[in-house]
Amino acid sequence: MMKAEEILAQLTVGEKASLCSGLDYWKLKAIPRLGIGNVMVSDGPHGLRKQAGASDNLGNNESVPATCFPAACATASSFDPSLLAEIGGAMAEEALKEEVSVILGPGVNIKRSPLCGRNFEYFSEDPYVAGELASAMIGGIQEKGVGTSLKHYAANNQELARLICDSVVDERALREIYLAAFERAVKQAAPWTIMCSYNVINGTYASEHRELLTTILREEWGFKGLVMSDWGATADRPTGIAAGMDLEMPGSGPYNDKQIVKALRRGSLSEADLDKPALRIIELIQKSQKTLEAHKGCSFSSDAHHALARKAAAQSAVLLKNEGGSLPLAAGKTVAVIGAFAKTPRFQGGGSSKINPFKVDSPLEALLEAGVPAEYAPGYTLGAVTGWISGVVKQEADEEALIREAVELAAKKDIALVFAGLPDEYESEGYDRKSLDMPDAHNRLIEAVAGANPNTLVVLMTGSPVSLPWADRVKAILLAYLGGEAVGGALADLLTGAVNPSGKLAETWPLSLADTPAYRYFPGVRTVEYRESVFVGYRYYDTAGKAVAYPLGFGLSYTSFEYSGLSLSRSSFKPGDSVRATITLKNTGAREGAETVQLYVEAGEPAIFRPQKELRGFEKVFLKAGESRSVSFSLDERSFAYYNLPARTWAIEGGEYRVLIGASSRDIRLKAAIQVEGDGKEALLAGLREKAPDYYALKPARDTVPRELAPGGLDIGAASFEAVLGRPIPQAEPQGGRGPGAFSINTSFEDIKDTFIGRLLWKFLNKEIDRRFPGAEAEARQIAVDTVSYSPIRGLHMAISSITGGHIAFLVKLLNIGRGHAPSGKLHE
């Protein structure tokens, strides 16, 4: 086999440009004369979604059967990197069998708001957790010769208007929160590829963002792989090439390839610029071909993978409440199993991650197989729910009858076990939730059953936090999240006590939506302001002393654990040092179980604004009853650092810090002080307290208990945000602006609807929506309309394959002529 550099030297300019876009939805282009073949990529991130027939990027068309492992919202709660690596290895085996070379995942976007429709695909509100677990999954996949695509890079934290919205985020928050998980995974696991996001970031599309794609990713972090676009995220292709975006996916026909060649002829792009992505793509194809040849005809055991999915779901479930030891279920007690999810579980989310599972376990059947004397009542229907977008859900007459039936059954049994949560249509790629509420039918069911049976237990199936207005009226709450195809068996294991719950929350569950830090600033359409800066999730709640339903890291067990003997390997720390923190953990209960020990670092009295504490380590420890074990953590410079914008580097402020060991962010068991030598760079931020007082007003005195703030949560004024942003807050302008020739391929359909051509186009688009979603309810149809409204014109080729980039460029020219402007700008050539 020739070396990649030798192949590159024999390519024509046209061939180099052609390599930089996909052949179709899933395959890269081949150059047979030089031994470069087609390789295939496929969606993940919690299973393989290979489409052998009709292709799409939203999970609408059929895919080959595969194991549906628990979604990231669940596996994050395992806090177990070894489990993520094992899942990754199993996914790689299935990819090799299907001749897939790159799995598109994992996703490490931060859970900025619990409303983001795609949160179920992401790990955590904390970048350390996300980075560690992603690194483990990447390692598990890639050690078997299959690549990964770490996504979505970066600051892509909402689904609404994701193709046009500008994430306005200060660089400190970008570095400390939104890039940190990517940085950790790149440095620790070296993913083969990274997928850039759809959105604009501080005025520049992610696919054209040289600072992110080259300066930070390659020059600072040392990334050696290739960057591919999210599906349809490419805007100006030559600009993307120069910025460091190597591969456009899916292929958009020859138009963008020709634009690259034209840019070379004009001199706006050099051949050296083009050689870089072409070489990276050749290297990826060669690496993939070698693996595929070595594993030709390989197979795997779907039963073994199903068993792994069951183990993963059990280790990921979180016991939120267990009053009076109500769980595990007492032997011999009669049980009313209530809720349609008990028979047909909600086990995954919608969109590009939707897996076609080999089989799905029913919780009801698994409980009966385990010998639980159970009788079933559906309690609610699984049909479409009226009002699920607005959050105002009507109670249908048949639901009332189902609730009455469930109440009658519950009253006859010793225990009532209710399965509830969010239906499929509530959470999906492409749109965000509007509230934290579960369907009214689910809440009313739980309230009614709890009124009829004092021993009511609830199993929740949801991809993100929900409001629990009935929490005080039930005895136990077990959170399964979206537990994959084997969730039924896993729940039976947990409920009967065959497995001890060990999951911990990787995200805070707020008491109300108004309490969330991004409440006033989520979502946006043309711009979304990240005014909360670094105060995301527990970093806000714990700093402000805000009461929550369940804090980060929370989770109960059927056993108990004792923390003792915290010691630090040194009493002082200076840049370049490392310090080891060690404790003893003992299982003081009668059952074997696992506990996730968490280490947080607290800055004493910093001159700059900082979160009250930040997670800097975790370790999941499995212990037999009565067993003790030493648990150690290593802290380095980054454990104490913040990002200093004037210095454009990580910096350490001197003073006394505390190392905190806890069972959650709110359950700190052990503390130790350490004196840290700083670098003095905080002096460069002198005066920030006066310019941005809203950020400094959050923090109460040390060791205060949670307190209630005014309704509405975090409120950051424009002046404070501009001070940390370092520039005026940008106006929410359409992409391309409003001036002469302003319409561009990035203009949204919403922004052309009042033009003559726009009205004609919308007439066609409405017909297309009706054709693709026949009989859709009003609110489901509205989602489709909103998705189209806030999509750029260039997206037409994704929706209708016969429309080319040339057609779109011509359409833009007509739009500009139609409004009395001469066409201008390189995007219209």
PDB file of N, CA and C in Angstrom, residues 454-538:
ATOM      1  N   PRO A 454     -51.073   3.675  49.737  1.00  0.00           N
ATOM      2  CA  PRO A 454     -49.993   4.424  50.391  1.00  0.00           C
ATOM      3  C   PRO A 454     -48.605   3.902  50.043  1.00  0.00           C
ATOM      4  N   ASN A 455     -48.541   2.715  49.445  1.00  0.00           N
ATOM      5  CA  ASN A 455     -47.241   2.143  49.051  1.00  0.00           C
ATOM      6  C   ASN A 455     -47.061   2.257  47.541  1.00  0.00           C
ATOM      7  N   THR A 456     -47.115   3.501  47.050  1.00  0.00           N
ATOM      8  CA  THR A 456     -46.954   3.750  45.616  1.00  0.00           C
ATOM      9  C   THR A 456     -45.498   4.063  45.305  1.00  0.00           C
ATOM     10  N   LEU A 457     -44.966   3.363  44.332  1.00  0.00           N
ATOM     11  CA  LEU A 457     -43.590   3.532  43.869  1.00  0.00           C
ATOM     12  C   LEU A 457     -43.641   3.946  42.400  1.00  0.00           C
ATOM     13  N   VAL A 458     -42.692   4.792  41.972  1.00  0.00           N
ATOM     14  CA  VAL A 458     -42.704   5.310  40.604  1.00  0.00           C
ATOM     15  C   VAL A 458     -41.389   4.988  39.911  1.00  0.00           C
ATOM     16  N   VAL A 459     -41.499   4.496  38.683  1.00  0.00           N
ATOM     17  CA  VAL A 459     -40.347   4.316  37.795  1.00  0.00           C
ATOM     18  C   VAL A 459     -40.460   5.358  36.692  1.00  0.00           C
ATOM     19  N   LEU A 460     -39.422   6.155  36.531  1.00  0.00           N
ATOM     20  CA  LEU A 460     -39.424   7.232  35.538  1.00  0.00           C
ATOM     21  C   LEU A 460     -38.603   6.848  34.319  1.00  0.00           C
ATOM     22  N   MET A 461     -39.167   7.094  33.136  1.00  0.00           N
ATOM     23  CA  MET A 461     -38.456   6.916  31.874  1.00  0.00           C
ATOM     24  C   MET A 461     -38.484   8.246  31.142  1.00  0.00           C
ATOM     25  N   THR A 462     -37.352   8.900  31.098  1.00  0.00           N
ATOM     26  CA  THR A 462     -37.254  10.238  30.523  1.00  0.00           C
ATOM     27  C   THR A 462     -35.807  10.493  30.126  1.00  0.00           C
ATOM     28  N   GLY A 463     -35.617  11.370  29.156  1.00  0.00           N
ATOM     29  CA  GLY A 463     -34.256  11.677  28.720  1.00  0.00           C
ATOM     30  C   GLY A 463     -33.648  12.888  29.396  1.00  0.00           C
ATOM     31  N   SER A 464     -34.434  13.553  30.246  1.00  0.00           N
ATOM     32  CA  SER A 464     -33.962  14.776  30.897  1.00  0.00           C
ATOM     33  C   SER A 464     -34.862  15.072  32.095  1.00  0.00           C
ATOM     34  N   PRO A 465     -34.476  16.024  32.945  1.00  0.00           N
ATOM     35  CA  PRO A 465     -35.250  16.295  34.161  1.00  0.00           C
ATOM     36  C   PRO A 465     -36.686  16.707  33.875  1.00  0.00           C
ATOM     37  N   VAL A 466     -37.567  16.302  34.772  1.00  0.00           N
ATOM     38  CA  VAL A 466     -38.975  16.679  34.711  1.00  0.00           C
ATOM     39  C   VAL A 466     -39.413  17.142  36.094  1.00  0.00           C
ATOM     40  N   SER A 467     -40.501  17.872  36.137  1.00  0.00           N
ATOM     41  CA  SER A 467     -41.089  18.289  37.409  1.00  0.00           C
ATOM     42  C   SER A 467     -41.814  17.101  38.038  1.00  0.00           C
ATOM     43  N   LEU A 468     -41.717  16.995  39.358  1.00  0.00           N
ATOM     44  CA  LEU A 468     -42.312  15.884  40.089  1.00  0.00           C
ATOM     45  C   LEU A 468     -43.253  16.429  41.167  1.00  0.00           C
ATOM     46  N   PRO A 469     -44.425  16.933  40.779  1.00  0.00           N
ATOM     47  CA  PRO A 469     -45.316  17.559  41.750  1.00  0.00           C
ATOM     48  C   PRO A 469     -45.860  16.594  42.794  1.00  0.00           C
ATOM     49  N   TRP A 470     -45.756  15.310  42.563  1.00  0.00           N
ATOM     50  CA  TRP A 470     -46.282  14.256  43.434  1.00  0.00           C
ATOM     51  C   TRP A 470     -45.182  13.581  44.255  1.00  0.00           C
ATOM     52  N   ALA A 471     -43.954  14.087  44.209  1.00  0.00           N
ATOM     53  CA  ALA A 471     -42.816  13.388  44.819  1.00  0.00           C
ATOM     54  C   ALA A 471     -43.027  13.106  46.304  1.00  0.00           C
ATOM     55  N   ASP A 472     -43.676  14.016  47.029  1.00  0.00           N
ATOM     56  CA  ASP A 472     -43.879  13.834  48.466  1.00  0.00           C
ATOM     57  C   ASP A 472     -44.966  12.814  48.786  1.00  0.00           C
ATOM     58  N   ARG A 473     -45.711  12.385  47.778  1.00  0.00           N
ATOM     59  CA  ARG A 473     -46.837  11.487  48.020  1.00  0.00           C
ATOM     60  C   ARG A 473     -46.530  10.033  47.679  1.00  0.00           C
ATOM     61  N   VAL A 474     -45.353   9.762  47.151  1.00  0.00           N
ATOM     62  CA  VAL A 474     -44.996   8.381  46.815  1.00  0.00           C
ATOM     63  C   VAL A 474     -43.834   7.933  47.694  1.00  0.00           C
ATOM     64  N   LYS A 475     -43.670   6.615  47.811  1.00  0.00           N
ATOM     65  CA  LYS A 475     -42.659   6.069  48.722  1.00  0.00           C
ATOM     66  C   LYS A 475     -41.271   5.957  48.081  1.00  0.00           C
ATOM     67  N   ALA A 476     -41.242   5.731  46.773  1.00  0.00           N
ATOM     68  CA  ALA A 476     -39.947   5.546  46.114  1.00  0.00           C
ATOM     69  C   ALA A 476     -40.024   6.043  44.681  1.00  0.00           C
ATOM     70  N   ILE A 477     -38.886   6.519  44.179  1.00  0.00           N
ATOM     71  CA  ILE A 477     -38.763   6.956  42.781  1.00  0.00           C
ATOM     72  C   ILE A 477     -37.465   6.368  42.229  1.00  0.00           C
ATOM     73  N   LEU A 478     -37.589   5.592  41.164  1.00  0.00           N
ATOM     74  CA  LEU A 478     -36.426   5.004  40.486  1.00  0.00           C
ATOM     75  C   LEU A 478     -36.362   5.582  39.083  1.00  0.00           C
ATOM     76  N   LEU A 479     -35.268   6.250  38.769  1.00  0.00           N
ATOM     77  CA  LEU A 479     -35.084   6.909  37.475  1.00  0.00           C
ATOM     78  C   LEU A 479     -34.299   6.001  36.541  1.00  0.00           C
ATOM     79  N   ALA A 480     -34.950   5.578  35.453  1.00  0.00           N
ATOM     80  CA  ALA A 480     -34.279   4.723  34.465  1.00  0.00           C
ATOM     81  C   ALA A 480     -33.648   5.541  33.347  1.00  0.00           C
ATOM     82  N   TYR A 481     -33.980   6.844  33.233  1.00  0.00           N
ATOM     83  CA  TYR A 481     -33.629   7.647  32.057  1.00  0.00           C
ATOM     84  C   TYR A 481     -34.117   6.894  30.807  1.00  0.00           C
ATOM     85  N   LEU A 482     -33.320   6.872  29.743  1.00  0.00           N
ATOM     86  CA  LEU A 482     -33.653   6.102  28.541  1.00  0.00           C
ATOM     87  C   LEU A 482     -32.681   4.932  28.502  1.00  0.00           C
ATOM     88  N   GLY A 483     -33.152   3.796  29.024  1.00  0.00           N
ATOM     89  CA  GLY A 483     -32.258   2.699  29.385  1.00  0.00           C
ATOM     90  C   GLY A 483     -31.956   1.683  28.313  1.00  0.00           C
ATOM     91  N   GLY A 484     -32.298   1.956  27.055  1.00  0.00           N
ATOM     92  CA  GLY A 484     -31.936   1.033  25.990  1.00  0.00           C
ATOM     93  C   GLY A 484     -32.859  -0.175  25.912  1.00  0.00           C
ATOM     94  N   GLU A 485     -32.543  -1.081  24.989  1.00  0.00           N
ATOM     95  CA  GLU A 485     -33.440  -2.185  24.661  1.00  0.00           C
ATOM     96  C   GLU A 485     -33.647  -3.169  25.809  1.00  0.00           C
ATOM     97  N   ALA A 486     -32.718  -3.245  26.753  1.00  0.00           N
ATOM     98  CA  ALA A 486     -32.808  -4.202  27.855  1.00  0.00           C
ATOM     99  C   ALA A 486     -33.260  -3.552  29.158  1.00  0.00           C
ATOM    100  N   VAL A 487     -33.857  -2.364  29.061  1.00  0.00           N
ATOM    101  CA  VAL A 487     -34.242  -1.649  30.276  1.00  0.00           C
ATOM    102  C   VAL A 487     -35.262  -2.432  31.093  1.00  0.00           C
ATOM    103  N   GLY A 488     -36.116  -3.210  30.434  1.00  0.00           N
ATOM    104  CA  GLY A 488     -37.117  -3.973  31.168  1.00  0.00           C
ATOM    105  C   GLY A 488     -36.483  -4.970  32.117  1.00  0.00           C
ATOM    106  N   GLY A 489     -35.547  -5.754  31.618  1.00  0.00           N
ATOM    107  CA  GLY A 489     -34.848  -6.712  32.463  1.00  0.00           C
ATOM    108  C   GLY A 489     -34.035  -6.038  33.550  1.00  0.00           C
ATOM    109  N   ALA A 490     -33.398  -4.915  33.203  1.00  0.00           N
ATOM    110  CA  ALA A 490     -32.600  -4.181  34.183  1.00  0.00           C
ATOM    111  C   ALA A 490     -33.474  -3.671  35.326  1.00  0.00           C
ATOM    112  N   LEU A 491     -34.652  -3.159  34.994  1.00  0.00           N
ATOM    113  CA  LEU A 491     -35.552  -2.661  36.034  1.00  0.00           C
ATOM    114  C   LEU A 491     -36.044  -3.789  36.926  1.00  0.00           C
ATOM    115  N   ALA A 492     -36.313  -4.937  36.348  1.00  0.00           N
ATOM    116  CA  ALA A 492     -36.702  -6.083  37.170  1.00  0.00           C
ATOM    117  C   ALA A 492     -35.577  -6.448  38.127  1.00  0.00           C
ATOM    118  N   ASP A 493     -34.343  -6.419  37.653  1.00  0.00           N
ATOM    119  CA  ASP A 493     -33.194  -6.702  38.523  1.00  0.00           C
ATOM    120  C   ASP A 493     -33.118  -5.718  39.686  1.00  0.00           C
ATOM    121  N   LEU A 494     -33.337  -4.448  39.395  1.00  0.00           N
ATOM    122  CA  LEU A 494     -33.244  -3.407  40.419  1.00  0.00           C
ATOM    123  C   LEU A 494     -34.411  -3.468  41.404  1.00  0.00           C
ATOM    124  N   LEU A 495     -35.612  -3.641  40.871  1.00  0.00           N
ATOM    125  CA  LEU A 495     -36.801  -3.609  41.719  1.00  0.00           C
ATOM    126  C   LEU A 495     -36.865  -4.811  42.648  1.00  0.00           C
ATOM    127  N   THR A 496     -36.343  -5.944  42.212  1.00  0.00           N
ATOM    128  CA  THR A 496     -36.368  -7.147  43.045  1.00  0.00           C
ATOM    129  C   THR A 496     -35.150  -7.269  43.945  1.00  0.00           C
ATOM    130  N   GLY A 497     -34.161  -6.407  43.736  1.00  0.00           N
ATOM    131  CA  GLY A 497     -32.966  -6.441  44.565  1.00  0.00           C
ATOM    132  C   GLY A 497     -31.868  -7.337  44.050  1.00  0.00           C
ATOM    133  N   ALA A 498     -32.046  -7.928  42.866  1.00  0.00           N
ATOM    134  CA  ALA A 498     -30.975  -8.729  42.280  1.00  0.00           C
ATOM    135  C   ALA A 498     -29.763  -7.862  41.976  1.00  0.00           C
ATOM    136  N   VAL A 499     -30.006  -6.580  41.690  1.00  0.00           N
ATOM    137  CA  VAL A 499     -28.940  -5.594  41.483  1.00  0.00           C
ATOM    138  C   VAL A 499     -29.218  -4.405  42.393  1.00  0.00           C
ATOM    139  N   ASN A 500     -28.165  -3.886  43.004  1.00  0.00           N
ATOM    140  CA  ASN A 500     -28.283  -2.730  43.891  1.00  0.00           C
ATOM    141  C   ASN A 500     -28.109  -1.451  43.068  1.00  0.00           C
ATOM    142  N   PRO A 501     -29.037  -0.509  43.124  1.00  0.00           N
ATOM    143  CA  PRO A 501     -28.870   0.741  42.352  1.00  0.00           C
ATOM    144  C   PRO A 501     -27.570   1.452  42.728  1.00  0.00           C
ATOM    145  N   SER A 502     -26.882   1.960  41.711  1.00  0.00           N
ATOM    146  CA  SER A 502     -25.620   2.667  41.972  1.00  0.00           C
ATOM    147  C   SER A 502     -25.461   3.915  41.116  1.00  0.00           C
ATOM    148  N   GLY A 503     -26.487   4.275  40.348  1.00  0.00           N
ATOM    149  CA  GLY A 503     -26.393   5.459  39.512  1.00  0.00           C
ATOM    150  C   GLY A 503     -26.405   6.740  40.319  1.00  0.00           C
ATOM    151  N   LYS A 504     -25.748   7.746  39.782  1.00  0.00           N
ATOM    152  CA  LYS A 504     -25.719   9.091  40.373  1.00  0.00           C
ATOM    153  C   LYS A 504     -26.047  10.092  39.265  1.00  0.00           C
ATOM    154  N   LEU A 505     -26.739  11.146  39.612  1.00  0.00           N
ATOM    155  CA  LEU A 505     -27.148  12.126  38.606  1.00  0.00           C
ATOM    156  C   LEU A 505     -25.948  12.863  38.027  1.00  0.00           C
ATOM    157  N   ALA A 506     -25.868  12.893  36.698  1.00  0.00           N
ATOM    158  CA  ALA A 506     -24.826  13.668  36.016  1.00  0.00           C
ATOM    159  C   ALA A 506     -25.329  15.052  35.643  1.00  0.00           C
ATOM    160  N   GLU A 507     -26.513  15.396  36.125  1.00  0.00           N
ATOM    161  CA  GLU A 507     -27.100  16.723  35.913  1.00  0.00           C
ATOM    162  C   GLU A 507     -27.995  17.041  37.103  1.00  0.00           C
ATOM    163  N   THR A 508     -28.104  18.321  37.414  1.00  0.00           N
ATOM    164  CA  THR A 508     -28.988  18.762  38.490  1.00  0.00           C
ATOM    165  C   THR A 508     -30.442  18.692  38.033  1.00  0.00           C
ATOM    166  N   TRP A 509     -31.312  18.251  38.924  1.00  0.00           N
ATOM    167  CA  TRP A 509     -32.751  18.322  38.670  1.00  0.00           C
ATOM    168  C   TRP A 509     -33.292  19.531  39.426  1.00  0.00           C
ATOM    169  N   PRO A 510     -33.711  20.577  38.719  1.00  0.00           N
ATOM    170  CA  PRO A 510     -34.189  21.790  39.388  1.00  0.00           C
ATOM    171  C   PRO A 510     -35.598  21.609  39.936  1.00  0.00           C
ATOM    172  N   LEU A 511     -35.972  22.489  40.841  1.00  0.00           N
ATOM    173  CA  LEU A 511     -37.337  22.474  41.359  1.00  0.00           C
ATOM    174  C   LEU A 511     -38.331  23.036  40.346  1.00  0.00           C
ATOM    175  N   SER A 512     -37.879  24.002  39.554  1.00  0.00           N
ATOM    176  CA  SER A 512     -38.758  24.588  38.541  1.00  0.00           C
ATOM    177  C   SER A 512     -37.920  25.109  37.389  1.00  0.00           C
ATOM    178  N   LEU A 513     -38.558  25.300  36.255  1.00  0.00           N
ATOM    179  CA  LEU A 513     -37.858  25.837  35.094  1.00  0.00           C
ATOM    180  C   LEU A 513     -37.316  27.231  35.374  1.00  0.00           C
ATOM    181  N   ALA A 514     -38.080  28.026  36.111  1.00  0.00           N
ATOM    182  CA  ALA A 514     -37.660  29.398  36.404  1.00  0.00           C
ATOM    183  C   ALA A 514     -36.396  29.448  37.246  1.00  0.00           C
ATOM    184  N   ASP A 515     -36.044  28.341  37.892  1.00  0.00           N
ATOM    185  CA  ASP A 515     -34.824  28.298  38.710  1.00  0.00           C
ATOM    186  C   ASP A 515     -33.565  28.096  37.884  1.00  0.00           C
ATOM    187  N   THR A 516     -33.696  27.646  36.645  1.00  0.00           N
ATOM    188  CA  THR A 516     -32.518  27.266  35.866  1.00  0.00           C
ATOM    189  C   THR A 516     -31.735  28.498  35.429  1.00  0.00           C
ATOM    190  N   PRO A 517     -30.411  28.415  35.402  1.00  0.00           N
ATOM    191  CA  PRO A 517     -29.606  29.613  35.126  1.00  0.00           C
ATOM    192  C   PRO A 517     -29.832  30.227  33.754  1.00  0.00           C
ATOM    193  N   ALA A 518     -30.194  29.425  32.771  1.00  0.00           N
ATOM    194  CA  ALA A 518     -30.416  29.951  31.416  1.00  0.00           C
ATOM    195  C   ALA A 518     -31.878  30.289  31.164  1.00  0.00           C
ATOM    196  N   TYR A 519     -32.698  30.297  32.197  1.00  0.00           N
ATOM    197  CA  TYR A 519     -34.141  30.476  32.027  1.00  0.00           C
ATOM    198  C   TYR A 519     -34.484  31.714  31.195  1.00  0.00           C
ATOM    199  N   ARG A 520     -33.834  32.824  31.472  1.00  0.00           N
ATOM    200  CA  ARG A 520     -34.126  34.074  30.761  1.00  0.00           C
ATOM    201  C   ARG A 520     -33.455  34.125  29.387  1.00  0.00           C
ATOM    202  N   TYR A 521     -32.552  33.184  29.114  1.00  0.00           N
ATOM    203  CA  TYR A 521     -31.682  33.316  27.946  1.00  0.00           C
ATOM    204  C   TYR A 521     -31.712  32.073  27.048  1.00  0.00           C
ATOM    205  N   PHE A 522     -32.751  31.254  27.175  1.00  0.00           N
ATOM    206  CA  PHE A 522     -32.855  30.038  26.371  1.00  0.00           C
ATOM    207  C   PHE A 522     -34.286  29.876  25.903  1.00  0.00           C
ATOM    208  N   PRO A 523     -34.489  29.506  24.635  1.00  0.00           N
ATOM    209  CA  PRO A 523     -33.493  29.466  23.567  1.00  0.00           C
ATOM    210  C   PRO A 523     -33.427  30.814  22.877  1.00  0.00           C
ATOM    211  N   GLY A 524     -32.659  30.888  21.798  1.00  0.00           N
ATOM    212  CA  GLY A 524     -32.635  32.067  20.946  1.00  0.00           C
ATOM    213  C   GLY A 524     -32.948  31.652  19.525  1.00  0.00           C
ATOM    214  N   VAL A 525     -33.171  32.625  18.664  1.00  0.00           N
ATOM    215  CA  VAL A 525     -33.431  32.316  17.264  1.00  0.00           C
ATOM    216  C   VAL A 525     -32.253  32.776  16.405  1.00  0.00           C
ATOM    217  N   ARG A 526     -32.078  34.078  16.279  1.00  0.00           N
ATOM    218  CA  ARG A 526     -30.920  34.545  15.505  1.00  0.00           C
ATOM    219  C   ARG A 526     -29.671  34.632  16.369  1.00  0.00           C
ATOM    220  N   THR A 527     -29.852  34.982  17.627  1.00  0.00           N
ATOM    221  CA  THR A 527     -28.751  34.929  18.589  1.00  0.00           C
ATOM    222  C   THR A 527     -29.277  34.307  19.868  1.00  0.00           C
ATOM    223  N   VAL A 528     -28.390  33.672  20.606  1.00  0.00           N
ATOM    224  CA  VAL A 528     -28.708  33.194  21.950  1.00  0.00           C
ATOM    225  C   VAL A 528     -27.565  33.621  22.856  1.00  0.00           C
ATOM    226  N   GLU A 529     -27.906  34.383  23.875  1.00  0.00           N
ATOM    227  CA  GLU A 529     -26.889  34.959  24.761  1.00  0.00           C
ATOM    228  C   GLU A 529     -26.648  34.042  25.955  1.00  0.00           C
ATOM    229  N   TYR A 530     -25.416  33.647  26.131  1.00  0.00           N
ATOM    230  CA  TYR A 530     -25.021  32.788  27.241  1.00  0.00           C
ATOM    231  C   TYR A 530     -24.638  33.673  28.433  1.00  0.00           C
ATOM    232  N   ARG A 531     -25.615  34.417  28.925  1.00  0.00           N
ATOM    233  CA  ARG A 531     -25.311  35.415  29.952  1.00  0.00           C
ATOM    234  C   ARG A 531     -24.885  34.789  31.273  1.00  0.00           C
ATOM    235  N   GLU A 532     -25.258  33.551  31.500  1.00  0.00           N
ATOM    236  CA  GLU A 532     -24.875  32.919  32.763  1.00  0.00           C
ATOM    237  C   GLU A 532     -23.385  32.619  32.838  1.00  0.00           C
ATOM    238  N   SER A 533     -22.669  32.729  31.715  1.00  0.00           N
ATOM    239  CA  SER A 533     -21.225  32.503  31.644  1.00  0.00           C
ATOM    240  C   SER A 533     -20.877  31.126  32.216  1.00  0.00           C
ATOM    241  N   VAL A 534     -19.993  31.071  33.204  1.00  0.00           N
ATOM    242  CA  VAL A 534     -19.538  29.781  33.745  1.00  0.00           C
ATOM    243  C   VAL A 534     -20.534  29.163  34.717  1.00  0.00           C
ATOM    244  N   PHE A 535     -21.596  29.872  35.041  1.00  0.00           N
ATOM    245  CA  PHE A 535     -22.536  29.395  36.056  1.00  0.00           C
ATOM    246  C   PHE A 535     -23.609  28.509  35.420  1.00  0.00           C
ATOM    247  N   VAL A 536     -23.169  27.321  35.028  1.00  0.00           N
ATOM    248  CA  VAL A 536     -24.022  26.330  34.379  1.00  0.00           C
ATOM    249  C   VAL A 536     -24.291  25.196  35.359  1.00  0.00           C
ATOM    250  N   GLY A 537     -25.541  24.765  35.439  1.00  0.00           N
ATOM    251  CA  GLY A 537     -25.866  23.633  36.294  1.00  0.00           C
ATOM    252  C   GLY A 537     -25.524  23.875  37.744  1.00  0.00           C
ATOM    253  N   TYR A 538     -24.886  22.875  38.371  1.00  0.00           N
ATOM    254  CA  TYR A 538     -24.559  22.996  39.798  1.00  0.00           C
ATOM    255  C   TYR A 538     -23.626  24.164  40.086  1.00  0.00           C
TER     256      TYR A 538
END
